Short mmCIF file of C-alpha atoms in Angstrom, two decimals:
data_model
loop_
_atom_site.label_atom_id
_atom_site.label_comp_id
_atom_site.label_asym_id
_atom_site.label_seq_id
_atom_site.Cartn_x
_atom_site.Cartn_y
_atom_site.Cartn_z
CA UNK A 1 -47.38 -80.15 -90.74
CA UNK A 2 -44.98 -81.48 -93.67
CA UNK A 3 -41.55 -83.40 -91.96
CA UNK A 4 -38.85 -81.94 -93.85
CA UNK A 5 -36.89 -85.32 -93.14
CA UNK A 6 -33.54 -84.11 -94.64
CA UNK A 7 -33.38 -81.11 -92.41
CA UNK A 8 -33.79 -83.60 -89.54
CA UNK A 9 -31.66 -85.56 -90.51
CA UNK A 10 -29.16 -82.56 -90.77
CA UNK A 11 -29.94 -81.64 -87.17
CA UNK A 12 -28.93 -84.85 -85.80
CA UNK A 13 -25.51 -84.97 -87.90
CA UNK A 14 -24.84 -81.55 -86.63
CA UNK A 15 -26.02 -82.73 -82.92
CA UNK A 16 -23.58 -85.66 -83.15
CA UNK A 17 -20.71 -83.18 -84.46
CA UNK A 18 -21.04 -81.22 -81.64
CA UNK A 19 -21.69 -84.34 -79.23
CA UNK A 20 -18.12 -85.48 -80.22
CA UNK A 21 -16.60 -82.31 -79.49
CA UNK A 22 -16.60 -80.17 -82.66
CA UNK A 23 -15.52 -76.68 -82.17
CA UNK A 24 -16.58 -73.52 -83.72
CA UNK A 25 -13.67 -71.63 -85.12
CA UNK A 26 -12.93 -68.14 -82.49
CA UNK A 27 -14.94 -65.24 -83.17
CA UNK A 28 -17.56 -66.98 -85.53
CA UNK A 29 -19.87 -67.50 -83.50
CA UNK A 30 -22.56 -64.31 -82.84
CA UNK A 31 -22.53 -62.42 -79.84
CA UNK A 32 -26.20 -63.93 -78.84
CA UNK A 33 -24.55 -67.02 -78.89
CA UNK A 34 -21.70 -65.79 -76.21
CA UNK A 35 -22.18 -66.72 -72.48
CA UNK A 36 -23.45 -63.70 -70.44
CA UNK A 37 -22.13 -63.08 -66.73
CA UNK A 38 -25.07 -64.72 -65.79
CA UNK A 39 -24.48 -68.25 -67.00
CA UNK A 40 -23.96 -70.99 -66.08
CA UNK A 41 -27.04 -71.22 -63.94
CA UNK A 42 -28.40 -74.42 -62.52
CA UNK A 43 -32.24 -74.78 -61.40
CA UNK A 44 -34.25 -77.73 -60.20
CA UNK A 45 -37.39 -78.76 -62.73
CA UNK A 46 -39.18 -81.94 -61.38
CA UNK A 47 -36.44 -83.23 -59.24
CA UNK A 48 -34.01 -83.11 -62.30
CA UNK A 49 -30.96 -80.33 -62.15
CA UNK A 50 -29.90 -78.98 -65.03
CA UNK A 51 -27.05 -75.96 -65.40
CA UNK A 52 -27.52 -73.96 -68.61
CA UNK A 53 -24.24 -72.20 -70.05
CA UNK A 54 -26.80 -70.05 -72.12
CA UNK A 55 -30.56 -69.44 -72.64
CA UNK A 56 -31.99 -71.67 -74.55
CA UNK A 57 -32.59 -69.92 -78.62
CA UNK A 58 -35.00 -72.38 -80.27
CA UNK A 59 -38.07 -73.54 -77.75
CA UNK A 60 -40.31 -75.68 -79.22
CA UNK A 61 -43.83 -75.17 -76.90
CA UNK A 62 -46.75 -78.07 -76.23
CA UNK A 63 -50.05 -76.56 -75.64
CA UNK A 64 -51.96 -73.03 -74.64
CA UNK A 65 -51.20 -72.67 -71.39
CA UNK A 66 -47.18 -73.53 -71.90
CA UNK A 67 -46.57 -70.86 -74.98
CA UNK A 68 -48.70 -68.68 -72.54
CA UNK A 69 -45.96 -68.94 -70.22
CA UNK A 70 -43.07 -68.30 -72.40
CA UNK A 71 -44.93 -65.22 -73.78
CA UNK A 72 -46.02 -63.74 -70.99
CA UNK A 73 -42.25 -63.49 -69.99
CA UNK A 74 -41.49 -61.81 -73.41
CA UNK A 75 -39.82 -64.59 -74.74
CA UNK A 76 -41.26 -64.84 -77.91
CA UNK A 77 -37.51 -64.35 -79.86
CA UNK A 78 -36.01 -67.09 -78.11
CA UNK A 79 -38.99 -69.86 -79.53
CA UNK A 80 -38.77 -72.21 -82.69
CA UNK A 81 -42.62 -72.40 -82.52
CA UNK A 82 -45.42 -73.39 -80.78
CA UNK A 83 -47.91 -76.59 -80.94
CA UNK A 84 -51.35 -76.94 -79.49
CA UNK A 85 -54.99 -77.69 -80.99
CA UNK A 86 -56.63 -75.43 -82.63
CA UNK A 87 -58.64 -74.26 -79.47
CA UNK A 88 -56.36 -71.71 -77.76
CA UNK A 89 -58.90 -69.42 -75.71
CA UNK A 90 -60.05 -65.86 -76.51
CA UNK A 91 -56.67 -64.41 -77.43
CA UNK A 92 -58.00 -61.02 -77.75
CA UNK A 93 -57.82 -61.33 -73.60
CA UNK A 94 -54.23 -61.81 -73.18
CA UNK A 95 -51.66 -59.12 -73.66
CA UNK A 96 -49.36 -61.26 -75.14
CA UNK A 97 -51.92 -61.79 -79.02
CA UNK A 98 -48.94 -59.90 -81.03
CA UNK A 99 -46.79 -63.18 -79.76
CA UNK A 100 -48.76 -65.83 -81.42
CA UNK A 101 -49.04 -63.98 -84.21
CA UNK A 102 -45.31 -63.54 -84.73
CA UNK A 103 -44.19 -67.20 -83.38
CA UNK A 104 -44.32 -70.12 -85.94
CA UNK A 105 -47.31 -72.49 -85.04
CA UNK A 106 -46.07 -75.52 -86.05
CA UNK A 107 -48.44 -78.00 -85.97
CA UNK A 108 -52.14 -78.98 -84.69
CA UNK A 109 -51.55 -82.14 -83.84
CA UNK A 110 -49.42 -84.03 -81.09
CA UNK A 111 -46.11 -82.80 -80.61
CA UNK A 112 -43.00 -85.79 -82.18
CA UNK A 113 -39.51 -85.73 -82.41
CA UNK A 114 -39.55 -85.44 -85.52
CA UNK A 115 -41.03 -81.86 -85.25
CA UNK A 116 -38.77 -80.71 -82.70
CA UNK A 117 -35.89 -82.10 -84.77
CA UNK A 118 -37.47 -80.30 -88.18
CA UNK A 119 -37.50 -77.06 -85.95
CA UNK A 120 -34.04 -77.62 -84.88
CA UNK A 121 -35.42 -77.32 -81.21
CA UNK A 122 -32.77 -77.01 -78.68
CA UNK A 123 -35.55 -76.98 -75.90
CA UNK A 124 -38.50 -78.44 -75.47
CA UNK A 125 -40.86 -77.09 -72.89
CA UNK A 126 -43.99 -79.89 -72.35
CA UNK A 127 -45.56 -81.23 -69.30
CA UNK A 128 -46.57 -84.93 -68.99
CA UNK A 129 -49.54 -85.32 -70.42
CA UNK A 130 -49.24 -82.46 -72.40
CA UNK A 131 -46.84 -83.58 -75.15
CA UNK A 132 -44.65 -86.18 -73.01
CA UNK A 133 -45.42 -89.65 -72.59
CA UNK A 134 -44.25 -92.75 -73.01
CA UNK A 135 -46.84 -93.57 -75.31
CA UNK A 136 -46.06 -91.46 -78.34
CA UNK A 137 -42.42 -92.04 -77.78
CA UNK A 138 -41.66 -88.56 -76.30
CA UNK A 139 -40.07 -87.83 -73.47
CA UNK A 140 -37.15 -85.78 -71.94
CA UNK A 141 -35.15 -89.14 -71.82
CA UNK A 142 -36.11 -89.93 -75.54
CA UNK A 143 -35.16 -86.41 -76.95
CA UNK A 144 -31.75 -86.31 -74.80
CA UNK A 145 -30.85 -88.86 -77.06
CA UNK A 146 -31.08 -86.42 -79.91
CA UNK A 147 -29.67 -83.56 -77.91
CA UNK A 148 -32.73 -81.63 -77.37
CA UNK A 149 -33.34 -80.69 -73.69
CA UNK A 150 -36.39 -80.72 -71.68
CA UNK A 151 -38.39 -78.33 -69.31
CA UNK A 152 -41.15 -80.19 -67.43
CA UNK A 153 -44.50 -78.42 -66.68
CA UNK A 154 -44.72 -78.21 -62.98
CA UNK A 155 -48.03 -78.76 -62.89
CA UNK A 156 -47.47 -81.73 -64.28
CA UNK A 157 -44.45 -83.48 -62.04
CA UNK A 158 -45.62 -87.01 -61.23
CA UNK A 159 -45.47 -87.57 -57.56
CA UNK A 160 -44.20 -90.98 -57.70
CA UNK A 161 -47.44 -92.10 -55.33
CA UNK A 162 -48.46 -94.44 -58.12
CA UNK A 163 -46.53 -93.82 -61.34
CA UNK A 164 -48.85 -92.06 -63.32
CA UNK A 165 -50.10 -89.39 -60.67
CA UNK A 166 -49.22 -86.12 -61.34
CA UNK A 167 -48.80 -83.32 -58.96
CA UNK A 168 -45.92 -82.13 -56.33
CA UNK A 169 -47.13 -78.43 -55.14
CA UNK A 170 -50.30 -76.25 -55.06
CA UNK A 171 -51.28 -75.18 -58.75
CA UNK A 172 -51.18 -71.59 -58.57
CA UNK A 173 -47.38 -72.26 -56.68
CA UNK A 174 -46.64 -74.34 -59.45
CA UNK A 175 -47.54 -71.75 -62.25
CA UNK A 176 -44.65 -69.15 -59.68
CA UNK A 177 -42.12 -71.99 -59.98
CA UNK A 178 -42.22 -71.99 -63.69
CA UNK A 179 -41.84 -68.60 -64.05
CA UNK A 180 -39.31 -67.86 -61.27
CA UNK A 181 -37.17 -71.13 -62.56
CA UNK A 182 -37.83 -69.73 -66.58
CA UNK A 183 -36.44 -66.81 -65.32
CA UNK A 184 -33.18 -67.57 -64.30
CA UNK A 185 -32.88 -69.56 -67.63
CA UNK A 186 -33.46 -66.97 -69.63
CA UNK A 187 -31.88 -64.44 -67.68
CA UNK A 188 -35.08 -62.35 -67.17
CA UNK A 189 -35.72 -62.73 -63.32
CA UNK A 190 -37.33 -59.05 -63.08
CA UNK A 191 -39.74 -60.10 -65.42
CA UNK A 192 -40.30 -62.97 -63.65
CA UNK A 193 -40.65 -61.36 -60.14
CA UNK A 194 -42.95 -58.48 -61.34
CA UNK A 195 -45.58 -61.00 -62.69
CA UNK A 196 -45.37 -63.44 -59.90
CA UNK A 197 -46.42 -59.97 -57.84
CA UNK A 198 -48.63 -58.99 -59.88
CA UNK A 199 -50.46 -62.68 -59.91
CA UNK A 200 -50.20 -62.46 -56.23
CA UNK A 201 -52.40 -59.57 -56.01
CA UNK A 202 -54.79 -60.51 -58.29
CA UNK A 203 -55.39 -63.58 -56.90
CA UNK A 204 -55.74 -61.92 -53.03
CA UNK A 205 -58.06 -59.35 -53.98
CA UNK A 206 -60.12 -62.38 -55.23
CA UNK A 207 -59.76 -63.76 -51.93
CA UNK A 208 -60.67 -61.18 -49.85
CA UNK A 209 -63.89 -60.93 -51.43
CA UNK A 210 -64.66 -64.07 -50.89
CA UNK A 211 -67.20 -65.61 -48.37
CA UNK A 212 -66.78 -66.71 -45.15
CA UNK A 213 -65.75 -70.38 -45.06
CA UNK A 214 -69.17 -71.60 -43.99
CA UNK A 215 -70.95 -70.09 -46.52
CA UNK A 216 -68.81 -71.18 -49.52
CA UNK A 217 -70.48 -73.17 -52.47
CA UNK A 218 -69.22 -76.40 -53.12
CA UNK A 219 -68.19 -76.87 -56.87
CA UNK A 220 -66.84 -79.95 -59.25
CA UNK A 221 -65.07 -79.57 -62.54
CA UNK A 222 -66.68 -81.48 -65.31
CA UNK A 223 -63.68 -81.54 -67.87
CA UNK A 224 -65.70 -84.39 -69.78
CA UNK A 225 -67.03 -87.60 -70.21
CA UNK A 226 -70.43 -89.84 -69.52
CA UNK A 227 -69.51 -93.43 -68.22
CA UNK A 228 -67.14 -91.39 -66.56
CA UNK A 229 -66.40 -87.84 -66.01
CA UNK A 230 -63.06 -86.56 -65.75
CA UNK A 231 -62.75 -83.86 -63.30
CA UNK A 232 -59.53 -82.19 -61.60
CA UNK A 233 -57.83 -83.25 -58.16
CA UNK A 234 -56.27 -81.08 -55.99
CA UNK A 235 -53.01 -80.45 -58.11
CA UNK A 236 -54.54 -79.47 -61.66
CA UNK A 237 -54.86 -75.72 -62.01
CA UNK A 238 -58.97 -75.85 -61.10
CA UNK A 239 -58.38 -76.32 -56.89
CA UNK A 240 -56.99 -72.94 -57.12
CA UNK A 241 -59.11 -71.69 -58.99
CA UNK A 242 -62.12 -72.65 -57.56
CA UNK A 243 -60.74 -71.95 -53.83
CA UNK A 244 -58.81 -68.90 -54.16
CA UNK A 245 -62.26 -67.74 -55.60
CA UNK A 246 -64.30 -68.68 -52.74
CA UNK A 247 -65.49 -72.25 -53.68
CA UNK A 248 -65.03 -75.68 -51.78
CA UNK A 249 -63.40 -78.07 -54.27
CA UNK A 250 -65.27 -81.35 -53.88
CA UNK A 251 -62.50 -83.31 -55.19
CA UNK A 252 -59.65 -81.94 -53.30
CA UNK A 253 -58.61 -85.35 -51.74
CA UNK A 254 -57.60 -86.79 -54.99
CA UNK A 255 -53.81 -86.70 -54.71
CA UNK A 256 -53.46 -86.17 -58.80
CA UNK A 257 -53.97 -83.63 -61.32
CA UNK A 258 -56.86 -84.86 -64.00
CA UNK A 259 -58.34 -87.65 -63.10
CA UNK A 260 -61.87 -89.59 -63.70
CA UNK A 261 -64.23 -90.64 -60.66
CA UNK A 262 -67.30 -92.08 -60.49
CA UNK A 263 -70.95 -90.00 -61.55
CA UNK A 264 -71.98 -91.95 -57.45
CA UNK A 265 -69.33 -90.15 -56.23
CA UNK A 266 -70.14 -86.65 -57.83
CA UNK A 267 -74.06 -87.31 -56.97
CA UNK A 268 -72.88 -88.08 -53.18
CA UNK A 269 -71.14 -84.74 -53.19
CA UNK A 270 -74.08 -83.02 -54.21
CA UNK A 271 -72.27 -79.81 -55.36
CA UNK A 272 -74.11 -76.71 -55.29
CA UNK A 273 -72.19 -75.26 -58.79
CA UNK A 274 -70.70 -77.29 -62.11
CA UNK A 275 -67.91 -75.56 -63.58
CA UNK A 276 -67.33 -76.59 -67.52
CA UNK A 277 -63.76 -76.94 -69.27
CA UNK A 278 -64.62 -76.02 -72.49
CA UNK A 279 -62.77 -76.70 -75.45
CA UNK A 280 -62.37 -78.56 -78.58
CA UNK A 281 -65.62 -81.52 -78.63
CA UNK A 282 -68.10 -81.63 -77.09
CA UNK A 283 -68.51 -77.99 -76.80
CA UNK A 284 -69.75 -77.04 -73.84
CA UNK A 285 -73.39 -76.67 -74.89
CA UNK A 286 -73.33 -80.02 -75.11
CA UNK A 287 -71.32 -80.88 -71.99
CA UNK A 288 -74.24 -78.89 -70.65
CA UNK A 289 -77.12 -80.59 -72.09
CA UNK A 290 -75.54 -83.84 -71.01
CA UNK A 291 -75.33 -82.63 -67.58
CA UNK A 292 -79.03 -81.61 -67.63
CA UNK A 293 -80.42 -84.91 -69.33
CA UNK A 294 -78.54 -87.68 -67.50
CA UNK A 295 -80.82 -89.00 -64.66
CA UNK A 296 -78.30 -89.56 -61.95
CA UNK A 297 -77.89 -85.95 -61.77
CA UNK A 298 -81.14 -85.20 -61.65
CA UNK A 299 -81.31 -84.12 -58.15
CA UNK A 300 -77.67 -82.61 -58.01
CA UNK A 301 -78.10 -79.36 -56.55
CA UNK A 302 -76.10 -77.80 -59.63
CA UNK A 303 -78.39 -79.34 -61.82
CA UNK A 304 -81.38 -78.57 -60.38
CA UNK A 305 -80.77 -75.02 -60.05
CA UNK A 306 -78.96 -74.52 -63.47
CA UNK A 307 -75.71 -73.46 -61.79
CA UNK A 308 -73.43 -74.59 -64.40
CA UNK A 309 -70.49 -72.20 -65.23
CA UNK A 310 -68.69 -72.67 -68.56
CA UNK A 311 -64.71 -71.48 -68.44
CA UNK A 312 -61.87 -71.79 -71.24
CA UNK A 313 -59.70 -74.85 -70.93
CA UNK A 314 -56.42 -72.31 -71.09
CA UNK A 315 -57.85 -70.35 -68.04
CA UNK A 316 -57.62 -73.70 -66.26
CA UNK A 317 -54.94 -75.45 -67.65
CA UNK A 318 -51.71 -73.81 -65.24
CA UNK A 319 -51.32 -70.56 -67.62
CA UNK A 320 -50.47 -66.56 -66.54
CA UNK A 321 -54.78 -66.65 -67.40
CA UNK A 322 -55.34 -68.54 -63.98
CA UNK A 323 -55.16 -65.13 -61.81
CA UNK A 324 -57.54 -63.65 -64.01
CA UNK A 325 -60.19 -66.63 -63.75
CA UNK A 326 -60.00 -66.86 -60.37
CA UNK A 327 -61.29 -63.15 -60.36
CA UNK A 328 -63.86 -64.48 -62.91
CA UNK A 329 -65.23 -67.19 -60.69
CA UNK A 330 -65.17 -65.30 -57.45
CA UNK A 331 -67.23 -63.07 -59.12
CA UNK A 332 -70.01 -65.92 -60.67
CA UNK A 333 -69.41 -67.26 -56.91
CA UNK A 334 -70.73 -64.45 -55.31
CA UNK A 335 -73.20 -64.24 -57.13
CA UNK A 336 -74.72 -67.54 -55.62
CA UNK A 337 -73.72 -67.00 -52.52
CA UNK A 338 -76.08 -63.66 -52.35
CA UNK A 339 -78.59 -65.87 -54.34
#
């Protein structure tokens, strides 16, 4: 994407206009722009509160899973644009395809400040890790200072257990809170609710298909990696996933979202099914042929049976697509259960 610098700059003049208390004359302003009866509303997002005297008009997105969110709630008219990687999942599976096609997509590559600026953002929504960090520079703290605000991805609240851990509720309660909390920001609640139900249901008729909890199959994420594989720990939207659908996590006593562990401690575990992220590169083909050609894993019970499922990174990234893969996997689970 091209920085249009001087519209940037124009945005933060205008920002610092309005930070010193400029006024906009009576009755110029349109009536979007005029408080409802249901502002100012308050809400909790990561431990931080923030009150909102009006829904937010220009969201600037980080990654699938987050614009998933926004769209799924029908808020396509209140977004700037969207950023994420090319990869963004079979789109002709979501009911929400006619939103990406109408919402800006801004750019392929990392989200900066300087895009949110050039889109005249007024809200950010990111998680860390996806599009914050103090790495790159961009954070809610760092785009406060421009007067952009911030919406954390639940998924991805850090715990505080060692700085960098990430994770404060089950996944699947984490993808409700979003929605509930977006809801009462945007002063579309009933939308809200009726997916959350909906979700719900999905996700228990899943369950009650599922095998008794003897007879489950044990499964890892492989997300990537060969001196090291990154997996997912009990917060990350795979535990779920993989256990609303009748698996037993391996790694659910890592305290964190995605994480790396050791290839000893995956062999140890011997899990009966290997579930691959796939997106971007390595595609999974070649996440699989890794997984069949690298000796430690030779006798992995996966491995040795070929029970290596490939889903889409945005069905397990925390996205209104987790419901439907945990349907997905049951199913696949099943499968190997009766096997």
């Amino acid at each position: 994407m091209r920085i249009r610098r001087p519209a940037a700059l124009l945005a933060v003049l205008a920002l610092a206009l309005t930070g010193c208390g400029a006024h906009v004359a009576p009755g110029s302003e349109n009536a979007a722009d005029r408080p409802s009866a249901h502002y100012p509303v308050t809400i909790g997002n990561c431990g931080v509160r923030t009150t909102y005297d009006r829904a937010p008009r220009r969201v600037v997105t980080n990654d699938v899973g987050i614009a998933d969110i926004m769209f799924a709630l029908g808020l396509e008219d209140h977004m700037a644009g969207y950023v994420m990687p090319a990869y963004r999942g079979d789109l002709d599976a979501v009911p929400w395809k006619a939103a990406y096609d109408r919402v800006p997509w801004l750019s392929k590559k990392a989200i900066t400040k300087e895009m949110a600026l050039d889109a005249r953002a007024d809200l950010v929504f990111a998680g860390w890790h996806y599009g914050f960090g103090e790495e790159s520079g961009v954070t809610p703290a760092s785009l406060k200072k421009l007067g952009i605000g911030s919406y954390v991805l639940t998924e991805s609240c850090r715990n505080g257990t060692d700085g960098g851990s990430r994770g404060v509720m089950p996944p699947l309660e984490a993808l409700y809170t979003d929605l509930e909390t977006l809801g009462k920001i945007f002063d579309v609640e009933d939308r809200a609710a009726a997916l959350i139900k909906k979700y719900r249901k999905q996700v228990a008729d899943a369950q009650a298909k599922a095998p008794k909890e003897t007879e489950r199959p044990s499964v890892f994420l492989y997300d990537g990696g060969e001196d090291k594989p990154l997996t997912s720990g009990r917060y990350a939207g795979p535990h779920d996933i993989i256990t609303k659908a009748g698996g037993r996590h391996i790694m659910k006593d890592l305290k964190d979202s995605w994480t790396t562990v050791g290839w000893e401690t995956v062999v140890e575990r011997n899990p009966d099914v290997i579930v691959i992220n796939d997106y971007g590169t390595p595609s999974a083909a070649r996440k699989k042929a890794f997984l069949r050609s690298y000796p430690p894993l030779r006798n992995v019970s996966a491995v040795k049976h070929n029970r290596i499922y490939v889903m889409d990174y945005a069905d397990l990234v925390e996205s209104p697509r987790n419901p439907a893969a945990v349907t997905a996997l049951a199913e696949y689970l099943r499968d190997v259960h009766t096997g």
